[in-house]
Short mmCIF file of C-alpha atoms in Angstrom, two decimals:
data_model
loop_
_atom_site.label_atom_id
_atom_site.label_comp_id
_atom_site.label_asym_id
_atom_site.label_seq_id
_atom_site.Cartn_x
_atom_site.Cartn_y
_atom_site.Cartn_z
CA MET Z 228 11.56 -67.10 31.07
CA SER Z 229 11.56 -64.28 33.58
CA THR Z 230 12.77 -64.61 37.15
CA SER Z 231 10.85 -63.48 40.20
CA ASN Z 232 13.08 -60.45 40.78
CA GLU Z 233 13.06 -59.26 37.12
CA VAL Z 234 11.38 -55.90 36.45
CA LEU Z 235 8.31 -56.46 34.34
CA TRP Z 236 5.77 -53.96 33.07
CA SER Z 237 2.30 -54.25 31.70
CA ILE Z 238 1.60 -52.93 28.25
CA GLY Z 239 0.17 -49.75 29.80
CA GLU Z 240 3.21 -49.24 32.02
CA LEU Z 241 5.60 -49.70 29.11
CA ALA Z 242 3.60 -47.25 27.01
CA GLU Z 243 3.70 -44.67 29.80
CA ARG Z 244 7.46 -44.99 30.29
CA ALA Z 245 8.09 -44.70 26.54
CA GLY Z 246 5.66 -41.80 26.08
CA VAL Z 247 3.53 -43.60 23.52
CA THR Z 248 0.03 -45.02 23.42
CA VAL Z 249 -0.94 -48.57 24.30
CA LYS Z 250 -2.09 -48.92 20.71
CA THR Z 251 1.45 -48.15 19.50
CA VAL Z 252 3.00 -50.79 21.78
CA ARG Z 253 0.46 -53.36 20.66
CA PHE Z 254 1.10 -52.47 16.99
CA TYR Z 255 4.84 -53.15 17.22
CA SER Z 256 4.30 -56.23 19.37
CA ASP Z 257 1.87 -57.75 16.91
CA ARG Z 258 4.45 -57.31 14.15
CA GLY Z 259 7.18 -59.04 16.11
CA LEU Z 260 9.31 -55.93 16.57
CA LEU Z 261 8.85 -55.68 20.33
CA PRO Z 262 9.72 -58.78 22.41
CA GLU Z 263 7.57 -59.86 25.34
CA ALA Z 264 9.33 -61.11 28.47
CA SER Z 265 6.36 -63.20 29.54
CA ARG Z 266 2.61 -63.37 29.95
CA SER Z 267 0.63 -63.02 33.15
CA GLY Z 268 -1.63 -65.76 34.42
CA GLY Z 269 -4.49 -64.00 32.68
CA GLY Z 270 -2.59 -63.93 29.39
CA HIS Z 271 -1.60 -60.25 29.56
CA ARG Z 272 1.68 -59.18 28.05
CA ARG Z 273 4.63 -58.34 30.26
CA TYR Z 274 7.73 -56.44 29.08
CA GLY Z 275 11.20 -56.04 30.50
CA PRO Z 276 13.69 -53.10 30.28
CA GLU Z 277 15.02 -54.39 26.97
CA ALA Z 278 11.59 -53.78 25.45
CA LEU Z 279 11.75 -50.14 26.52
CA GLU Z 280 15.14 -49.70 24.85
CA ARG Z 281 13.87 -51.47 21.73
CA LEU Z 282 10.77 -49.27 21.65
CA ARG Z 283 12.85 -46.11 21.96
CA LEU Z 284 15.05 -47.27 19.07
CA ILE Z 285 12.00 -48.05 16.94
CA ARG Z 286 10.61 -44.57 17.61
CA SER Z 287 13.94 -43.00 16.62
CA LEU Z 288 14.05 -44.96 13.38
CA ARG Z 289 10.45 -44.12 12.58
CA ALA Z 290 11.16 -40.44 13.32
CA LEU Z 291 13.63 -40.66 10.41
CA ASP Z 292 10.66 -41.80 8.32
CA LEU Z 293 12.17 -45.23 7.71
CA PRO Z 294 9.52 -47.73 6.63
CA LEU Z 295 8.80 -50.75 8.82
CA PRO Z 296 10.69 -53.25 6.61
CA GLU Z 297 13.86 -51.17 7.00
CA VAL Z 298 13.27 -50.85 10.75
CA ARG Z 299 12.96 -54.62 10.98
CA ARG Z 300 16.23 -55.10 9.10
CA VAL Z 301 18.07 -52.82 11.52
CA LEU Z 302 16.61 -54.58 14.58
CA GLU Z 303 17.13 -58.13 13.38
CA ASP Z 304 20.65 -57.85 11.93
CA GLU Z 305 22.51 -56.78 15.06
CA GLY Z 306 25.90 -57.77 13.68
CA ALA Z 307 25.54 -55.41 10.71
CA ALA Z 308 23.14 -52.89 12.23
CA GLY Z 309 25.41 -49.95 11.37
CA ARG Z 310 25.68 -50.90 7.70
CA VAL Z 311 22.00 -51.74 7.42
CA LEU Z 312 21.04 -48.43 9.01
CA GLU Z 313 23.42 -46.54 6.71
CA ASP Z 314 21.88 -48.21 3.63
CA ALA Z 315 18.36 -47.54 4.89
CA VAL Z 316 19.11 -43.88 5.57
CA ALA Z 317 20.81 -43.46 2.18
CA GLY Z 318 17.79 -44.96 0.43
CA ARG Z 319 15.38 -42.72 2.30
CA LEU Z 320 17.50 -39.67 1.47
CA ARG Z 321 17.24 -40.53 -2.21
CA GLU Z 322 13.48 -40.87 -1.90
CA LEU Z 323 13.21 -37.57 -0.06
CA GLY Z 324 15.33 -35.89 -2.72
CA SER Z 325 12.86 -37.02 -5.37
CA GLU Z 326 9.89 -35.95 -3.24
CA LEU Z 327 11.42 -32.53 -2.60
CA ARG Z 328 12.09 -32.08 -6.31
CA VAL Z 329 8.44 -32.79 -7.04
CA LEU Z 330 7.33 -30.29 -4.39
CA ARG Z 331 9.66 -27.59 -5.72
CA TRP Z 332 8.38 -28.04 -9.28
CA ARG Z 333 4.81 -27.86 -8.00
CA GLU Z 334 5.61 -24.76 -5.97
CA ALA Z 335 7.14 -23.05 -9.00
CA SER Z 336 4.12 -24.07 -11.10
CA LEU Z 337 1.74 -22.57 -8.54
CA ARG Z 338 3.76 -19.36 -8.47
CA LEU Z 339 3.66 -19.29 -12.26
CA VAL Z 340 -0.13 -19.45 -12.19
CA ARG Z 341 -0.41 -16.88 -9.39
CA GLU Z 342 1.79 -14.39 -11.27
CA CYS Z 343 0.11 -15.00 -14.63
CA PRO Z 344 -1.74 -12.18 -16.45
CA PRO Z 345 -5.44 -13.13 -16.74
CA ALA Z 346 -5.30 -13.22 -20.54
CA GLU Z 347 -2.57 -15.90 -20.45
CA LEU Z 348 -4.02 -18.06 -17.67
CA ALA Z 349 -5.80 -20.64 -19.85
CA ASP Z 350 -2.72 -21.15 -22.03
CA ARG Z 351 -0.42 -21.58 -19.05
CA LEU Z 352 -2.74 -24.03 -17.35
CA ARG Z 353 -2.86 -26.06 -20.57
CA LEU Z 354 0.93 -26.08 -20.85
CA ILE Z 355 1.53 -26.99 -17.20
CA GLY Z 356 -1.19 -29.63 -17.19
CA ALA Z 357 0.50 -31.51 -20.04
CA VAL Z 358 3.77 -31.95 -18.11
CA SER Z 359 4.19 -34.82 -15.67
CA VAL Z 360 5.50 -34.22 -12.15
CA PRO Z 361 8.32 -34.91 -11.66
CA PRO Z 362 8.96 -33.69 -15.22
CA SER Z 363 10.47 -36.06 -17.74
CA THR Z 364 12.81 -35.18 -20.59
CA ALA Z 365 11.91 -38.38 -22.46
CA PRO Z 366 9.67 -36.52 -24.96
CA LEU Z 367 12.60 -34.23 -25.82
CA ALA Z 368 14.86 -37.22 -26.43
CA ARG Z 369 12.20 -38.82 -28.67
CA PHE Z 370 11.90 -35.56 -30.60
CA TRP Z 371 15.61 -35.52 -31.37
CA ARG Z 372 15.76 -39.23 -32.19
CA ALA Z 373 13.10 -38.61 -34.84
CA TRP Z 374 14.99 -35.59 -36.12
CA LEU Z 375 18.36 -37.31 -36.43
CA PRO Z 376 18.96 -39.57 -39.44
CA PRO Z 377 17.67 -43.14 -38.94
CA ARG Z 378 20.30 -45.73 -38.00
CA MET Z 379 22.84 -43.11 -36.97
CA PRO Z 380 25.52 -44.81 -34.83
CA ALA Z 381 24.34 -45.23 -31.24
CA ARG Z 382 27.42 -43.56 -29.78
CA ALA Z 383 26.98 -40.46 -31.93
CA THR Z 384 23.27 -40.31 -31.09
CA ALA Z 385 23.96 -40.61 -27.34
CA ALA Z 386 26.60 -37.88 -27.50
CA PHE Z 387 24.19 -35.55 -29.31
CA LEU Z 388 21.32 -36.22 -26.90
CA GLU Z 389 23.60 -35.49 -23.95
CA VAL Z 390 23.99 -31.87 -25.08
CA ALA Z 391 20.61 -31.40 -26.77
CA VAL Z 392 18.41 -32.56 -23.87
CA PRO Z 393 18.73 -30.22 -20.85
CA GLN Z 394 19.36 -31.30 -17.29
CA LEU Z 395 16.37 -29.96 -15.38
CA PRO Z 396 16.97 -27.81 -12.28
CA ASP Z 397 16.00 -29.27 -8.90
CA GLU Z 398 14.75 -25.90 -7.67
CA PRO Z 399 13.20 -24.22 -10.71
CA ALA Z 400 11.95 -20.67 -10.95
CA PRO Z 401 8.51 -20.09 -12.51
CA ALA Z 402 10.14 -18.90 -15.76
CA GLN Z 403 12.08 -22.18 -16.01
CA VAL Z 404 8.91 -24.21 -15.47
CA LEU Z 405 7.14 -22.25 -18.20
CA ALA Z 406 10.07 -22.65 -20.61
CA PHE Z 407 10.17 -26.40 -20.05
CA ALA Z 408 6.39 -26.66 -20.49
CA ARG Z 409 6.76 -24.89 -23.83
CA LEU Z 410 9.62 -27.22 -24.78
CA HIS Z 411 7.40 -30.17 -23.90
CA ALA Z 412 4.56 -28.78 -26.02
CA MET Z 413 6.91 -28.08 -28.93
CA THR Z 414 8.44 -31.55 -28.92
CA THR Z 415 5.16 -33.45 -28.53
CA ALA Z 416 3.16 -31.53 -31.13
CA PRO Z 417 2.39 -33.50 -34.33
CA CYS Z 418 4.79 -32.72 -37.16
CA PRO Z 419 3.40 -31.55 -40.53
CA GLY Z 420 3.39 -34.50 -42.88
CA GLY Z 421 4.17 -36.88 -40.03
CA ARG Z 422 7.91 -36.16 -39.84
CA GLN Z 423 10.02 -33.21 -38.84
CA PRO Z 424 11.72 -31.26 -41.62
CA GLN Z 425 15.38 -32.17 -41.69
CA PRO Z 426 18.51 -30.52 -43.09
CA GLU Z 427 19.57 -31.54 -46.56
CA VAL Z 428 22.89 -32.68 -45.13
CA HIS Z 429 21.15 -35.57 -43.32
CA ARG Z 430 20.05 -36.99 -46.65
CA VAL Z 431 23.41 -36.40 -48.30
CA ALA Z 432 25.55 -37.73 -45.46
CA GLY Z 433 23.46 -40.75 -44.55
CA ALA Z 434 23.44 -42.35 -41.11
CA HIS Z 435 27.19 -42.88 -40.64
CA GLY Z 436 28.11 -39.64 -42.35
CA ALA Z 437 25.74 -37.79 -40.02
CA GLY Z 438 27.53 -39.36 -37.06
CA THR Z 439 30.81 -37.94 -38.37
CA LEU Z 440 29.13 -34.58 -38.97
CA TYR Z 441 27.87 -34.25 -35.39
CA THR Z 442 31.18 -35.38 -33.97
CA GLY Z 443 32.89 -32.63 -35.97
CA LEU Z 444 30.27 -30.05 -34.95
CA ALA Z 445 30.75 -30.94 -31.28
CA GLU Z 446 34.48 -30.25 -31.67
CA ALA Z 447 33.72 -26.91 -33.35
CA TYR Z 448 31.30 -25.94 -30.58
CA GLU Z 449 33.89 -26.78 -27.94
CA LEU Z 450 36.50 -24.63 -29.70
CA ALA Z 451 34.01 -21.77 -30.07
CA GLY Z 452 33.18 -22.02 -26.38
CA ARG Z 453 36.78 -21.19 -25.53
CA ARG Z 454 36.51 -17.85 -27.29
CA PRO Z 455 34.90 -14.92 -25.42
CA ARG Z 456 31.33 -14.11 -26.39
CA GLY Z 457 31.21 -11.34 -28.92
CA THR Z 458 34.41 -12.44 -30.64
CA PRO Z 459 33.64 -11.82 -34.33
CA HIS Z 460 36.23 -14.13 -35.87
CA LEU Z 461 36.31 -17.68 -34.51
CA GLY Z 462 39.31 -18.91 -36.50
CA GLU Z 463 40.03 -22.52 -35.59
CA ALA Z 464 36.45 -23.11 -34.44
CA LEU Z 465 35.09 -21.88 -37.78
CA ASP Z 466 37.55 -24.06 -39.67
CA ALA Z 467 36.40 -27.12 -37.68
CA TYR Z 468 32.76 -26.15 -38.32
CA VAL Z 469 33.25 -25.92 -42.07
CA ALA Z 470 35.36 -29.09 -42.11
CA ALA Z 471 32.53 -31.05 -40.45
CA TYR Z 472 30.10 -30.04 -43.19
CA ALA Z 473 32.70 -30.52 -45.94
CA SER Z 474 33.19 -34.10 -44.78
CA ALA Z 475 29.42 -34.71 -44.76
CA TYR Z 476 29.05 -33.27 -48.27
CA ARG Z 477 32.16 -35.15 -49.46
CA SER Z 478 33.76 -31.89 -50.44
CA ARG Z 479 36.75 -29.74 -49.48
CA ASP Z 480 36.93 -26.53 -47.50
CA THR Z 481 37.23 -24.02 -50.33
CA ARG Z 482 36.00 -20.46 -50.67
CA GLU Z 483 33.28 -21.65 -53.02
CA PHE Z 484 32.18 -24.34 -50.57
CA ARG Z 485 31.96 -21.77 -47.75
CA ARG Z 486 29.64 -19.61 -49.83
CA LEU Z 487 27.53 -22.61 -50.79
CA LEU Z 488 27.42 -23.80 -47.16
CA ALA Z 489 26.22 -20.42 -45.90
CA THR Z 490 23.40 -20.50 -48.46
CA ARG Z 491 22.37 -24.03 -47.52
CA LEU Z 492 22.40 -23.28 -43.79
CA ALA Z 493 20.29 -20.17 -44.29
CA ALA Z 494 17.71 -22.16 -46.25
CA GLY Z 495 17.61 -25.19 -43.95
CA PRO Z 496 15.08 -25.83 -41.16
CA ARG Z 497 15.78 -23.93 -37.94
CA LEU Z 498 15.09 -24.96 -34.37
CA ASP Z 499 15.92 -21.63 -32.77
CA GLN Z 500 12.85 -21.74 -30.54
CA TYR Z 501 14.04 -25.00 -28.99
CA TRP Z 502 17.47 -23.62 -28.15
CA ASP Z 503 16.04 -20.34 -26.82
CA LEU Z 504 13.74 -22.24 -24.46
CA MET Z 505 16.53 -24.60 -23.46
CA ALA Z 506 18.69 -21.62 -22.48
CA VAL Z 507 15.91 -20.39 -20.16
CA VAL Z 508 15.53 -23.85 -18.59
CA LEU Z 509 19.26 -24.03 -17.90
CA THR Z 510 19.70 -20.49 -16.58
CA PRO Z 511 18.56 -19.35 -13.11
CA PRO Z 512 16.84 -15.95 -13.06
CA GLY Z 513 19.31 -13.08 -13.14
CA ALA Z 514 22.19 -15.24 -14.38
CA ARG Z 515 23.82 -14.93 -17.76
CA PRO Z 516 22.34 -17.43 -20.24
CA GLU Z 517 24.40 -20.56 -20.67
CA PRO Z 518 25.53 -21.25 -24.26
CA THR Z 519 23.64 -24.05 -25.99
CA PRO Z 520 24.49 -25.97 -29.16
CA GLY Z 521 21.95 -23.75 -30.91
CA SER Z 522 23.42 -20.45 -29.72
CA THR Z 523 26.95 -21.66 -30.49
CA ASP Z 524 25.86 -22.78 -33.95
CA ALA Z 525 24.35 -19.33 -34.52
CA ARG Z 526 27.70 -17.75 -33.58
CA LEU Z 527 29.51 -19.97 -36.04
CA ARG Z 528 27.02 -19.29 -38.84
CA ALA Z 529 27.42 -15.56 -38.25
CA ALA Z 530 31.20 -15.97 -38.31
CA LEU Z 531 30.90 -17.88 -41.60
CA GLU Z 532 28.84 -15.08 -43.15
CA ARG Z 533 31.39 -12.47 -42.01
CA ASP Z 534 34.20 -14.60 -43.39
CA ASN Z 535 32.46 -14.83 -46.75
CA ALA Z 536 31.72 -11.12 -46.79
CA GLY Z 537 35.35 -10.32 -46.00
CA ALA Z 538 36.56 -12.48 -48.86
CA ALA Z 539 34.13 -11.07 -51.39
#
């Protein structure tokens, strides 16, 4: 109840002092966010100074783009208002980050279309139109799961997917958008015969043997990554590379096996296009391309061929 000497304002007076419309005051009042001090004899709303402070706080929270449920939580939980506000702001920041990422991908896509030669426009529109926004790498993961041997250990599969599926940039350049669109098209296209061609070693090694193979290859790639690019002889990395395949083929690292391995690798299915596109997706314009498992594997295969040639 108000007292006779308490300052009370009509809804219009409160709106004027707060710099908002009467409609805004009524909106928050109807939703229980703005307390009334009393009602006049004619049933008109009357507000005290606390309503003005509450209205100013509501406007500040809404200026941060917090939704009404979050505003209500902050207003109603006075004892934990700081924590509630911190959680609400953190959640909104996450949402804004996702929204900004979508806008940046759309901006880069529009720039890609604007800069496109007329002869390539239809193809680029088709590629871009097939990619969701925000883009998803799930089709790439499905592509690799179909390529890997069935029933390969989950840990080995997860480790492979971590390096084979690129982390998409938050602020892509048009070239990165185009490369990812081509990756998406490549990995969602129907495979001849219903299944992707796979290396012979998958059949020979089986599911668990393939897990051991990829674990050994990951070690070889890591060792190769420590050597400067352009290094012709990769030594320990090449030994680890050959050892991984020797284990899969249930063989030993001999000179004969190295020659046989080079022949098998040369004849096996290649996914060079995937790795080339992945390198573009990962690399900002003007920067040196980041090594990928594909480019590192190519270095090791070249080192194997040089090693065989030197021993001939």
